[in-house]
Every structure is written in C-alpha cells, then in structure tokens.
N, CA and C of each residue as an Amber inpcrd file, in Angstrom:
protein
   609
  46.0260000  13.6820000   5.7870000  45.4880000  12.4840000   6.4100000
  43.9830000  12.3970000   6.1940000  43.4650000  13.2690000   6.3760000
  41.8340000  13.6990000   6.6410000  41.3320000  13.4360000   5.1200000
  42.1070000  13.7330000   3.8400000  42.0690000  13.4420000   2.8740000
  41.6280000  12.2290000   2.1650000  42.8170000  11.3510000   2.5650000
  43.0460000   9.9400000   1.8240000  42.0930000   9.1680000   3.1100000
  41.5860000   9.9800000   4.1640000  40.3510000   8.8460000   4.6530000
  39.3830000   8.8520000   3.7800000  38.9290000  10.1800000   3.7610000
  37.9570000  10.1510000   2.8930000  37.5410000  10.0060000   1.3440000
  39.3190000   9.7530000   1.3100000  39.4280000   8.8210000  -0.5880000
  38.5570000   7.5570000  -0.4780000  39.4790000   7.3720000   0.7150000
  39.3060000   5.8050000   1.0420000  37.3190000   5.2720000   1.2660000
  37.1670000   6.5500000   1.8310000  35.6090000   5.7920000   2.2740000
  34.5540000   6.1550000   0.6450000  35.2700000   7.5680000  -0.3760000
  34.6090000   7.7420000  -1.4160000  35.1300000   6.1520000  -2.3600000
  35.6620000   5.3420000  -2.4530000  36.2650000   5.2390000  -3.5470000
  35.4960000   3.6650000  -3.1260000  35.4490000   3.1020000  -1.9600000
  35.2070000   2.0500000  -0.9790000  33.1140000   1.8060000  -1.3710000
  32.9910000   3.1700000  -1.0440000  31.6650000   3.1550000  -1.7190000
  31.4810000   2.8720000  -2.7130000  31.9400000   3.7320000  -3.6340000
  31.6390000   3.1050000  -5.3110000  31.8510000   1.9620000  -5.8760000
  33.1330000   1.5800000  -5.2840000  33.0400000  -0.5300000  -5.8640000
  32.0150000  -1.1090000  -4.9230000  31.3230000  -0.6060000  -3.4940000
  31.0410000  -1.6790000  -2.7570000  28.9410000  -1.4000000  -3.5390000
  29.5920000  -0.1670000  -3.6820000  27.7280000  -0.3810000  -4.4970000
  27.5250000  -0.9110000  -5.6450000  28.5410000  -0.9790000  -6.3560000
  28.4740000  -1.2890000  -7.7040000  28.3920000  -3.3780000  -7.6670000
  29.2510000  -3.2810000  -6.6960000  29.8910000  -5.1170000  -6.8630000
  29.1360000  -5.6720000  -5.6470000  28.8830000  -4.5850000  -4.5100000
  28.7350000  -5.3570000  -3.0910000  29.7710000  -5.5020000  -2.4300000
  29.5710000  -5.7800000  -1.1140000  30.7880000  -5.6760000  -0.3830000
  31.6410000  -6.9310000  -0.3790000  31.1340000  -8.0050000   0.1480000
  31.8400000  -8.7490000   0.1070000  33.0890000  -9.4820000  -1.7690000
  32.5000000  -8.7290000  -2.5870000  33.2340000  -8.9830000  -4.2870000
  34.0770000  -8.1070000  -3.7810000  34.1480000  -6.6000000  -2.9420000
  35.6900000  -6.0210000  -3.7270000  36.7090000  -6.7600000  -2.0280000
  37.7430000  -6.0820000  -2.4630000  38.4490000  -6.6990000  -1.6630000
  39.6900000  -5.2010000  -1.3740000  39.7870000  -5.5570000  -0.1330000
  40.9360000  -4.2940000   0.3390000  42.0920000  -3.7220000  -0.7990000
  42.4710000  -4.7340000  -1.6270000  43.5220000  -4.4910000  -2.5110000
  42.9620000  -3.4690000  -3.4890000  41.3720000  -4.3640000  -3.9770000
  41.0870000  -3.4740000  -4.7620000  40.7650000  -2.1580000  -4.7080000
  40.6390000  -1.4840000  -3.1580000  40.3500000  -0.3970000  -2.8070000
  41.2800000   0.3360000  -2.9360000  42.5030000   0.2140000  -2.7930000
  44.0170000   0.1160000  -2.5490000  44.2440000   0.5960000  -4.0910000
  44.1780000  -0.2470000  -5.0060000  44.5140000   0.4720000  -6.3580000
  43.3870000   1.1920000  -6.9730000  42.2820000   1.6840000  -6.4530000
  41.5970000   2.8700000  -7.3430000  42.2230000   4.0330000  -6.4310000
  42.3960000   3.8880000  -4.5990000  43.1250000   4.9320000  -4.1080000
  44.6020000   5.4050000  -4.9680000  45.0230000   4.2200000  -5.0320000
  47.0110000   4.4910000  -5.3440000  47.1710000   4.9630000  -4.4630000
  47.3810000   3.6280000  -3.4960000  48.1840000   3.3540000  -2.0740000
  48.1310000   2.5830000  -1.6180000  49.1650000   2.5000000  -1.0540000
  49.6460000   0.8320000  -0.1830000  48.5080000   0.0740000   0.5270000
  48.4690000  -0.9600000   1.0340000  47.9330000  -1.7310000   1.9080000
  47.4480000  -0.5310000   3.1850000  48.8180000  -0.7380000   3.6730000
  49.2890000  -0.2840000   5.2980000  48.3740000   1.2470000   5.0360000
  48.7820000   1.3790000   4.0670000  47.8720000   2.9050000   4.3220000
  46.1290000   3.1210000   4.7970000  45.8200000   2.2250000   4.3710000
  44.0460000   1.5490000   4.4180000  44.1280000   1.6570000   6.1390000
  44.7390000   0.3620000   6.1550000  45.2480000   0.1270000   7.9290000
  44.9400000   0.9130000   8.5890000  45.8960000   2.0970000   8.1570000
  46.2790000   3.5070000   9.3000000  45.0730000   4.3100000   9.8100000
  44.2710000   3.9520000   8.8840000  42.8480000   4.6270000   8.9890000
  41.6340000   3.7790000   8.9730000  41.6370000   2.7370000   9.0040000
  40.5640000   1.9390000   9.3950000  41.1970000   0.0870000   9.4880000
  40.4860000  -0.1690000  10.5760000  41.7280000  -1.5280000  10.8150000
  40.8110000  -3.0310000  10.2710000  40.3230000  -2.9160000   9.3250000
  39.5910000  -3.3070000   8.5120000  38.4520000  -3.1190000   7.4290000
  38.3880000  -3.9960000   6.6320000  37.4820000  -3.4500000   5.2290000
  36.1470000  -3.1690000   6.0510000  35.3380000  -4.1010000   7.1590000
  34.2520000  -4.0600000   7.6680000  34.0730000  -2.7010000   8.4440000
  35.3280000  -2.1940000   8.7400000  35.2910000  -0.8690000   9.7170000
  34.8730000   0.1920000   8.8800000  35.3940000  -0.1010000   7.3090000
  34.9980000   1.0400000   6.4960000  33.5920000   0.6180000   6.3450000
  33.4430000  -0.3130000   5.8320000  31.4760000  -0.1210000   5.8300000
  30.7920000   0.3490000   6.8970000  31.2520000  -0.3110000   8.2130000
  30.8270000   0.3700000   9.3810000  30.4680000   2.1480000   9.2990000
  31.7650000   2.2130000   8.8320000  31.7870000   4.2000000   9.2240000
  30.9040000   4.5080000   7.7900000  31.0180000   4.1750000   6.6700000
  29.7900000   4.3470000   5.5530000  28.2810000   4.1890000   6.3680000
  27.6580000   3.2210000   6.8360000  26.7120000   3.2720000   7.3070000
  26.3230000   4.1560000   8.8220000  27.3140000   4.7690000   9.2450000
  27.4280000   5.3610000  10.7940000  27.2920000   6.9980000   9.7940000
  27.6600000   7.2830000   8.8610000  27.5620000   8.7710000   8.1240000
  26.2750000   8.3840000   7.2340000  25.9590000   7.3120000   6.9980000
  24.2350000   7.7240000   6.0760000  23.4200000   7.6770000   6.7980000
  22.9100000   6.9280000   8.2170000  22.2940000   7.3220000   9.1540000
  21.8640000   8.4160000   9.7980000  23.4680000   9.2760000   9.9520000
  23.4430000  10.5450000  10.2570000  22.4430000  11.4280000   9.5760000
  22.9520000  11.1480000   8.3850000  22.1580000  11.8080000   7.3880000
  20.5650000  11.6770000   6.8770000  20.6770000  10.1330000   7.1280000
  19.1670000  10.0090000   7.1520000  18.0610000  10.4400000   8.1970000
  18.6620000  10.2590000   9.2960000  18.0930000  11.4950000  10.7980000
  18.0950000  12.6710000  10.4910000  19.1370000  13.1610000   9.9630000
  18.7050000  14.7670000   9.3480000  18.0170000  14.9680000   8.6540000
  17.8020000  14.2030000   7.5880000  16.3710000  14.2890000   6.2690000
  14.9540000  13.8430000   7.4270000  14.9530000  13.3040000   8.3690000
  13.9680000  12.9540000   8.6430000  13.2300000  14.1390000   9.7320000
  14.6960000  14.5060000  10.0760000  13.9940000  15.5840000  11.1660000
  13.8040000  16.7860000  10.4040000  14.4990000  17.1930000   9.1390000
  13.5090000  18.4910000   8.5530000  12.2920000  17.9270000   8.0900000
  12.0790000  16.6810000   7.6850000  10.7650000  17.0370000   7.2970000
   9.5990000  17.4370000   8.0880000  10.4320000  17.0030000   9.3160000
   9.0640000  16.5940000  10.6960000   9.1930000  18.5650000  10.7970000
  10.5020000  19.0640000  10.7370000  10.2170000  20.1330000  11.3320000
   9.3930000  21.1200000  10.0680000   9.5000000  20.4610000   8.6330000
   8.8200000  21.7990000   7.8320000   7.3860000  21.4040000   7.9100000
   7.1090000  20.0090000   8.4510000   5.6050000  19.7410000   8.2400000
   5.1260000  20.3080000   9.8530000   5.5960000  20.5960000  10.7490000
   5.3960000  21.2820000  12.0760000   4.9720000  22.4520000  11.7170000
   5.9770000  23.4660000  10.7890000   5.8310000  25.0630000  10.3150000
   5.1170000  25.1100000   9.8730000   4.6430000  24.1300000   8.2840000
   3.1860000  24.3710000   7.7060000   2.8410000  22.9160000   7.5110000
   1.7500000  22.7290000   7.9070000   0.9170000  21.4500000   7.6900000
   0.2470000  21.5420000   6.7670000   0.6280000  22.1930000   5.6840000
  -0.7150000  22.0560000   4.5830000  -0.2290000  21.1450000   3.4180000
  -0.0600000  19.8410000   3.6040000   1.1350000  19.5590000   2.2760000
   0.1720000  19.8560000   0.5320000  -1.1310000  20.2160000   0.6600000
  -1.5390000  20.4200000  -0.5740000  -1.0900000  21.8550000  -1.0910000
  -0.7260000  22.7490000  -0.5650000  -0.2420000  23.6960000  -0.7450000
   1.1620000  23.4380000  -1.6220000   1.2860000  24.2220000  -2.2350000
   2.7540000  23.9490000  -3.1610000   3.9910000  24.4310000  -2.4970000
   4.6140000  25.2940000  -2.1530000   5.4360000  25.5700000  -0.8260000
   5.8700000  24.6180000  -0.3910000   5.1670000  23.6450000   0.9550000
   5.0170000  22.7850000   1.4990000   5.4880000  21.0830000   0.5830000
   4.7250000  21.2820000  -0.2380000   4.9090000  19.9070000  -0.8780000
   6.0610000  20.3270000  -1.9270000   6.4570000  21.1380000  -2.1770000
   7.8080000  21.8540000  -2.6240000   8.8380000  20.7350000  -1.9180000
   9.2600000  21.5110000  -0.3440000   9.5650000  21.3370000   0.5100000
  10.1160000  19.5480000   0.8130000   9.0340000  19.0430000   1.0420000
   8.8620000  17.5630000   1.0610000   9.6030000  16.8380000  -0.4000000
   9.3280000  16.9320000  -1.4060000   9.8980000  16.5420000  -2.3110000
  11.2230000  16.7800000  -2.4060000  11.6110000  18.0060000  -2.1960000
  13.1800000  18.3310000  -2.6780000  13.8800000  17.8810000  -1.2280000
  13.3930000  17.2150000  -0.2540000  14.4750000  17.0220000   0.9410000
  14.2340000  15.4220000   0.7220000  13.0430000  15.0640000   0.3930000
  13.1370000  13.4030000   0.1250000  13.4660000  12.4700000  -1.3200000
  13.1220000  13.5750000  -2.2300000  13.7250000  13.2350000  -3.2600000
  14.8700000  13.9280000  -3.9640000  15.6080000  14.8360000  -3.9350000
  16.5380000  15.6070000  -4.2670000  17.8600000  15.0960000  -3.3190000
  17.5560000  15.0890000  -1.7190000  18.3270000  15.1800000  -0.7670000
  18.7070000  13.8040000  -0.0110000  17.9180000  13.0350000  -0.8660000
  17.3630000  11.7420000  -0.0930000  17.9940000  10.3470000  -1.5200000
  16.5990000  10.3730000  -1.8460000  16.6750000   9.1910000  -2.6910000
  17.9970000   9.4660000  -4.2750000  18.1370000  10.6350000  -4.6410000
  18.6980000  11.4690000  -5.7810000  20.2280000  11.9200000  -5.2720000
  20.4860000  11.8040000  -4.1580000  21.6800000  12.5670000  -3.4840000
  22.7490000  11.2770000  -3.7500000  24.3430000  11.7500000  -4.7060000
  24.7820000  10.6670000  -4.6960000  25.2540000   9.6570000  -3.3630000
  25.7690000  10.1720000  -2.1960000  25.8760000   9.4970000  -1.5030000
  25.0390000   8.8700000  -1.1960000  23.8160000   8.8890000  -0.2920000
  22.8140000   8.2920000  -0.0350000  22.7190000   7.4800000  -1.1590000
  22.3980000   7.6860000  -2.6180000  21.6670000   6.6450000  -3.1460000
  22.9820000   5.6130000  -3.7300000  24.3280000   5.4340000  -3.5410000
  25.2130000   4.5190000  -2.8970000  24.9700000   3.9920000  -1.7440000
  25.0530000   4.5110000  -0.9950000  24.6480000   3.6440000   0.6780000
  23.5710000   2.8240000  -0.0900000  22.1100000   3.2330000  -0.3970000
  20.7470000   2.5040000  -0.7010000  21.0520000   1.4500000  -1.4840000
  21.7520000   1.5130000  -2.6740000  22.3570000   0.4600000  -3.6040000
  22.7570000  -0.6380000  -2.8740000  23.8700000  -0.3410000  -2.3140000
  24.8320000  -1.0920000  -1.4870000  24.0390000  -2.0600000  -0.4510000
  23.0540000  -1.1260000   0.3820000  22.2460000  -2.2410000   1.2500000
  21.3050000  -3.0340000   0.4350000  20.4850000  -2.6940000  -0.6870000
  20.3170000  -3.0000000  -1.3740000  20.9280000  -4.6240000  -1.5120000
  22.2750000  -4.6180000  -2.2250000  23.0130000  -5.7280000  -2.5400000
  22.9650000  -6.4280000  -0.7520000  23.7220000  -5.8850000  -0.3170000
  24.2510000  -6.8240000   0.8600000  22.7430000  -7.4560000   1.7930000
  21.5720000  -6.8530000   2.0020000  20.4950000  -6.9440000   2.5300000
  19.8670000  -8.6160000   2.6300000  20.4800000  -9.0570000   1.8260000
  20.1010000 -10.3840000   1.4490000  20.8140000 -11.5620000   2.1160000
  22.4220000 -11.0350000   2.1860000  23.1090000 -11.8970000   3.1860000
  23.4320000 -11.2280000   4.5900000  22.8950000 -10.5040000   5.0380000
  23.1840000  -9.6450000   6.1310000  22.2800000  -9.6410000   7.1120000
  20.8240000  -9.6340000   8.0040000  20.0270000  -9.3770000   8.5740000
  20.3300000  -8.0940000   9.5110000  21.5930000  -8.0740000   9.4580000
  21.3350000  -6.3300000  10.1680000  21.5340000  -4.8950000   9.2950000
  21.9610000  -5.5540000   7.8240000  21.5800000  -4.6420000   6.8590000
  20.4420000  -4.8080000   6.4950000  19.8620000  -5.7070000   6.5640000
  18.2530000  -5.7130000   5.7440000  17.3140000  -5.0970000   7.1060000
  17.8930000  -4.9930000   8.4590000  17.2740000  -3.8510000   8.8990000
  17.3120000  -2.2780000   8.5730000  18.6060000  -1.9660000   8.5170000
  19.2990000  -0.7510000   8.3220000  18.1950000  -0.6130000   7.1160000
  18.3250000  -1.6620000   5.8770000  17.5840000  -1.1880000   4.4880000
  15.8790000  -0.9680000   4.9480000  15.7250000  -1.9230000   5.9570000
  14.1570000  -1.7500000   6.0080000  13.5670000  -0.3490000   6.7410000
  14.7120000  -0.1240000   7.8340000  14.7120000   1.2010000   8.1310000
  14.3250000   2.6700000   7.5060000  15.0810000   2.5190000   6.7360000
  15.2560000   3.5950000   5.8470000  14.4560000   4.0810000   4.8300000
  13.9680000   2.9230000   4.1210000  13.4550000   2.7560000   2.9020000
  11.7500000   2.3780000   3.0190000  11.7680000   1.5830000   4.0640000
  10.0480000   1.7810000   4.8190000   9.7150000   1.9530000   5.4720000
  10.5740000   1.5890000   6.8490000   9.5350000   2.0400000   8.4410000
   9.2430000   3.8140000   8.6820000  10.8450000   4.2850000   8.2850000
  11.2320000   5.3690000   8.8860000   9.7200000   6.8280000   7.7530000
  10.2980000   6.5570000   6.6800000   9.3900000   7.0640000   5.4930000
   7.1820000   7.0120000   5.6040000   7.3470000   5.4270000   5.8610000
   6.3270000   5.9180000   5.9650000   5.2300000   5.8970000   7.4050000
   6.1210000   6.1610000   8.0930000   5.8440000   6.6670000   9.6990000
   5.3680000   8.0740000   9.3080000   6.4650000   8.7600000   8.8110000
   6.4900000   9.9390000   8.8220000   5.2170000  10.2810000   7.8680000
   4.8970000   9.7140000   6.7060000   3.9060000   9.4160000   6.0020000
   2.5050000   9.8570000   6.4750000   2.2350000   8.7640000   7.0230000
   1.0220000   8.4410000   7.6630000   0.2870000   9.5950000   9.2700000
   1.6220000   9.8350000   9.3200000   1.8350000  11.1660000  10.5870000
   1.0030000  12.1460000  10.0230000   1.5490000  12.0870000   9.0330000
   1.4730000  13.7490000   7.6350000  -0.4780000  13.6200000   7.6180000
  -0.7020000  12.3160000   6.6660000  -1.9690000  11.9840000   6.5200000
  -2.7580000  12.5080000   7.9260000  -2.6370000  11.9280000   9.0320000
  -3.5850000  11.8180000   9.9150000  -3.6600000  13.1530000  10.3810000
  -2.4410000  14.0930000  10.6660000  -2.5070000  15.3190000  10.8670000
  -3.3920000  16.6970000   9.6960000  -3.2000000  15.6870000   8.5890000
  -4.1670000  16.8090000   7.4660000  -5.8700000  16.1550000   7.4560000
  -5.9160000  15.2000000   8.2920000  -7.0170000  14.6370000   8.0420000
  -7.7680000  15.4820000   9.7410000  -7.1040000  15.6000000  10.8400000
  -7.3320000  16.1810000  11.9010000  -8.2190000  17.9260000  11.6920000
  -7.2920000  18.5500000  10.5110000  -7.2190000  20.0110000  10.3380000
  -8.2520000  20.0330000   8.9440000  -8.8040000  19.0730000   8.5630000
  -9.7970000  19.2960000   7.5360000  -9.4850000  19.0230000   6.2100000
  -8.2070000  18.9840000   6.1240000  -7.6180000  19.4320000   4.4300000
  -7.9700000  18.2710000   3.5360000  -7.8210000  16.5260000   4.3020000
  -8.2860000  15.3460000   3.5420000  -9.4710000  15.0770000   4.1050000
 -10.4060000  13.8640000   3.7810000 -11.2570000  13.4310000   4.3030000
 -10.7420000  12.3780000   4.8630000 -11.0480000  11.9200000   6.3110000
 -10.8180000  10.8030000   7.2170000 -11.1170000  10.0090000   6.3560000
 -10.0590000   9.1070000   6.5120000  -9.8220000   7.4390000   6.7280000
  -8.7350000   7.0240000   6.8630000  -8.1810000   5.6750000   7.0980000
  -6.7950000   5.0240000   7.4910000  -5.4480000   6.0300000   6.7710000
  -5.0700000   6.3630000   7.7880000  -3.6930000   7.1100000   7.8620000
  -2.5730000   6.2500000   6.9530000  -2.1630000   5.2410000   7.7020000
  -1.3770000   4.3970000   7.2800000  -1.6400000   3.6540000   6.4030000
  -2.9560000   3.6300000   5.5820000  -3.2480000   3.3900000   4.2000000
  -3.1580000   3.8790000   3.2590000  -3.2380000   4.7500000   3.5570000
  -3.2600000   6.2140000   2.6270000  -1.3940000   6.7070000   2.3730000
  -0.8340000   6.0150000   3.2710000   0.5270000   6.5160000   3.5820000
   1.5250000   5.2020000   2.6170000   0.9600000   3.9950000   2.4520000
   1.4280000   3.2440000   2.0880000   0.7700000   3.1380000   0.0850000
  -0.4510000   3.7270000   0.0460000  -1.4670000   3.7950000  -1.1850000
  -0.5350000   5.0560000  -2.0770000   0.1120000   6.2690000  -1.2570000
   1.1360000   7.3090000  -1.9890000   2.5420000   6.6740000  -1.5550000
   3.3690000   6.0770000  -1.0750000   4.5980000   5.6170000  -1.5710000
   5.0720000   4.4280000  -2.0140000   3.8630000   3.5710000  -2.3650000
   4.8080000   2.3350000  -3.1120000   4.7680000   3.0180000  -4.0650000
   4.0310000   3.4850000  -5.0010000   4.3280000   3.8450000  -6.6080000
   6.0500000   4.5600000  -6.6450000   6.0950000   5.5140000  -5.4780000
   7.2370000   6.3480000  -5.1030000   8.4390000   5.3620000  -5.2380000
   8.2380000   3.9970000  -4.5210000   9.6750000   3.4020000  -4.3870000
   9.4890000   2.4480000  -5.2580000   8.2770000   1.7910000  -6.1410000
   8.7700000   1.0890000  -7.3660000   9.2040000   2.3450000  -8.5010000
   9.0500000   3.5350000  -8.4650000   9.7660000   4.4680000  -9.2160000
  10.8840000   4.5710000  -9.2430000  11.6620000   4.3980000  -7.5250000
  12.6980000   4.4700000  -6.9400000  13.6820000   3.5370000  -7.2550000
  13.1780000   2.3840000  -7.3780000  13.4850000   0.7260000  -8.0490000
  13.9040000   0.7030000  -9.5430000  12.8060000   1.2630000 -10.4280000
  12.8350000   1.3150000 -11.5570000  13.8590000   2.3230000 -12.0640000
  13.8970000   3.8700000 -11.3620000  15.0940000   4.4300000 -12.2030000
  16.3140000   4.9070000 -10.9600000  16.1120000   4.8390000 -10.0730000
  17.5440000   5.3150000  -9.2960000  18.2080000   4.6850000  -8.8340000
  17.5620000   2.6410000  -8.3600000  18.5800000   2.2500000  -8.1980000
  18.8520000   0.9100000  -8.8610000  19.1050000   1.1010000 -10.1130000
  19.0650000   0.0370000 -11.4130000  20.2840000   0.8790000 -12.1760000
  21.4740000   0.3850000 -12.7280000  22.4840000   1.1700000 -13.3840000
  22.5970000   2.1720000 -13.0270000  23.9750000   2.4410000 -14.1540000
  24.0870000   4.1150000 -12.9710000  23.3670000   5.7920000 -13.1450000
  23.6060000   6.3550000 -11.9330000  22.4880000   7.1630000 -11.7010000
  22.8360000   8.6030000 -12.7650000  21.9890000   8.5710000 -13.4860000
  22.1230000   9.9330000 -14.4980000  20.9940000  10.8140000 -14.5730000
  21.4390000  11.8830000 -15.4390000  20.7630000  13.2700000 -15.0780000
  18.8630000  12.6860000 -16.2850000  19.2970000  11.3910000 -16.5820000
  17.9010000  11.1060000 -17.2250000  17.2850000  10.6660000 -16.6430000
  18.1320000   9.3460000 -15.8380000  17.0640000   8.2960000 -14.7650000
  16.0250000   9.6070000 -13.5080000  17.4220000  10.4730000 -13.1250000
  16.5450000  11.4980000 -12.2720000  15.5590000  11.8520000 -12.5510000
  15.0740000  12.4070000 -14.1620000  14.5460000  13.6370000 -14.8720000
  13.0850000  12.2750000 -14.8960000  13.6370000  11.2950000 -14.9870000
  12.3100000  10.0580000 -15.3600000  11.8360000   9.8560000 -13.9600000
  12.3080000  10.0220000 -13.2190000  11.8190000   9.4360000 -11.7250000
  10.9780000  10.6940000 -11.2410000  11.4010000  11.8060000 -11.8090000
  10.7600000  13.0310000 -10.8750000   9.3370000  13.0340000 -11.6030000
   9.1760000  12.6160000 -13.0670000   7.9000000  13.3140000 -13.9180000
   7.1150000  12.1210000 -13.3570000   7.2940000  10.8160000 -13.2760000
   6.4790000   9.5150000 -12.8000000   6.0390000  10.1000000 -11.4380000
   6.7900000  10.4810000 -10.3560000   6.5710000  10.9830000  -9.0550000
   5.8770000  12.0430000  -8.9340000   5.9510000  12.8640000  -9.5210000
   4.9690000  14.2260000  -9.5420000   3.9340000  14.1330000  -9.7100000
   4.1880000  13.4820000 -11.1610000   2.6540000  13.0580000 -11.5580000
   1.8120000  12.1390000 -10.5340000   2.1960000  10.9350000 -10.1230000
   1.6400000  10.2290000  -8.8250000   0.9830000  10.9320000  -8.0540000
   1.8540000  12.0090000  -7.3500000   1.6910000  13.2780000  -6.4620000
   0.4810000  13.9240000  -6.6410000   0.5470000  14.2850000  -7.7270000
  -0.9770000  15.1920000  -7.8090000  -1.9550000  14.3640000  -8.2810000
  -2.0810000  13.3390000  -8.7800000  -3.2300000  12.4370000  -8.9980000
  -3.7660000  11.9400000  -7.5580000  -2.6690000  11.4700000  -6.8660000
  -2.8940000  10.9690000  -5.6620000  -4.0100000  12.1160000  -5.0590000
  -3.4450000  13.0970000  -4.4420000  -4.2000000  14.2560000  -4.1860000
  -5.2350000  14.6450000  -4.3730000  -5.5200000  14.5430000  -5.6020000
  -6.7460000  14.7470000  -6.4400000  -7.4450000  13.5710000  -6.1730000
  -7.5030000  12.3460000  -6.3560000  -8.4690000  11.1670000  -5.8590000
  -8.6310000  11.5280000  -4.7840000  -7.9780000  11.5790000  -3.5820000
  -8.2950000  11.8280000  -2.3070000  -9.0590000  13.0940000  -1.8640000
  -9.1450000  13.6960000  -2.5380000 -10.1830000  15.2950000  -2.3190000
 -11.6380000  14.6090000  -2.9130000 -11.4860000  13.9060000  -3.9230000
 -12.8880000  13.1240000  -4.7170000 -13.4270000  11.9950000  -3.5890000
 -12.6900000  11.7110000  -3.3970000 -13.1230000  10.4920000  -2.4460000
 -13.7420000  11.4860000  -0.9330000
C-alpha cells in the first residue's frame, strides 16, 4: 500500500512539473502508475489532495534546510571561513535547489504560481522571503563580530543572491535537470561567492 502511494505522489510529480498541474489529468497519472482509477482514490480522494500532500512534504523539508542552516551558522559564524561556507552551500545548493525532489516541487510552483496566489506564496516563500531572511541574518551577524565591514544587511543579502537565483533560473530550472546544468550552476555560483566576498572585504 505504502508503496503505490508513493508511486503515485513520485510519478504525479514528474508530469505535474514537467506540464503543470492543471495539463495532466488523474488518468494520466493512472497510466505511468499501471493502475486503475479507483486505485488513485484509495489513497488520495483527489488529484488536488495529491498536490496538497506534495507541497505539505516540501515544506517539511524546506524547514529542515532552513533550520540547519540557522543551526550551522549558530556553531560557527564565520561564513568566510571554508568549513562554514562549505556547509551553507552543500545544504542550500546540493540539498536544496539541486535535490531532485525539491527542485520538482520549485518547477512545479514555478508553473502553477501564475494561476494560483497561494502558490505564488508558497513560491515566494521559499525562493525569497525565507532565503534571504536567513541571508541578511548571516550578513548583520558577521558585520556585529568584525569579519565584514558595516552596512545594510539586507542589501548585501539581496546584492549575493540574485546572481544565485538568476543562476538558479538559468540552469536548474529550465529543461531537465542534469549532471551538466548542476556542474554549470555550481562554477557560476562559486565563483559569485568568492568575488562577492572579496569586494566586500575591499569595500
């Protein structure tokens, strides 16, 4: 049983990111599973219930990416340190933006965000408030302890992740996700990373 739910919610994802939700249709979920109607039913009593429970498990998950970061930037606050900014990268970009589930869910709101207003929260959530809260936290706390030179937190927080999410735009969530688009998104991002860094020690 526990199985063919979770056919159902893997298989539900992949047409609904690819097409959007409202293009596939229960049937079609039905024949990439190979199984009946009634079977869908038994486990979710509509197509909307399955998106529901898709977005009720990337949430989850996105609270968990959000609370290690808070907790590794608690342990060490030094994000110029490599360790640290190790750390940060591989839980937001490895675990986050690069992780296939998640970057289905992102697709998907993505598409639907436009006719939805409580997905284009969910998307705004995720993808800006939540990110660069945490951001700007980071900034003001390294700017407290000496490591940057003061000025606007939340400038500085928004000045290092747009490049991040038109990167994000440009290779992870445009066609499908391969071991190149990754390999292109990480060298653009890194590189950002330490330039960023480096202006900000000059400045």
């Amino acid at each position: 049983m526990g199985d063919t739910k979770q056919k159902i919610l893997e298989v539900s994802l992949d047409l609904f990111s690819q097409k959007g939700f409202s293009a596939v249709s229960i049937r079609d979920i039905c024949a990439q599973v190979k199984i009946k109607e009634s079977s869908v039913y038994y486990h979710f009593k509509s197509k909307q219930a399955i998106f529901d429970e898709l977005i009720y498990r990337f949430e989850q998950v996105a609270t968990d990416m959000m609370t290690q970061l808070e907790q590794a930037f608690a342990e060490q606050p030094c994000f110029i340190e490599k360790p640290f900014y190790q750390i940060v990268c591989d839980t937001f970009f490895e675990s986050y933006l690069m992780d296939d589930f998640c970057n289905k869910i992102m697709r998907l709101l993505l598409i639907e965000q436009f006719g939805n207003s409580e997905v284009q929260k969910i998307y705004d959530r995720w993808m800006f408030t939540e990110p660069l809260e945490f951001q700007s936290k980071m900034f003001y706390t390294l700017m407290k302890i000496g490591v940057i030179p003061h000025t606007d937190s939340a400038y500085l927080a928004i000045k290092y992740y747009a490049p991040i999410h038109f990167f994000a735009q440009r290779w992870l969530f445009s066609g499908t996700l391969s071991e190149e688009q990754k390999n292109a998104f990480r060298k653009a991002a890194y590189q950002h990373i330490e330039k960023f860094f480096v202006e900000i020690e000059v400045a």
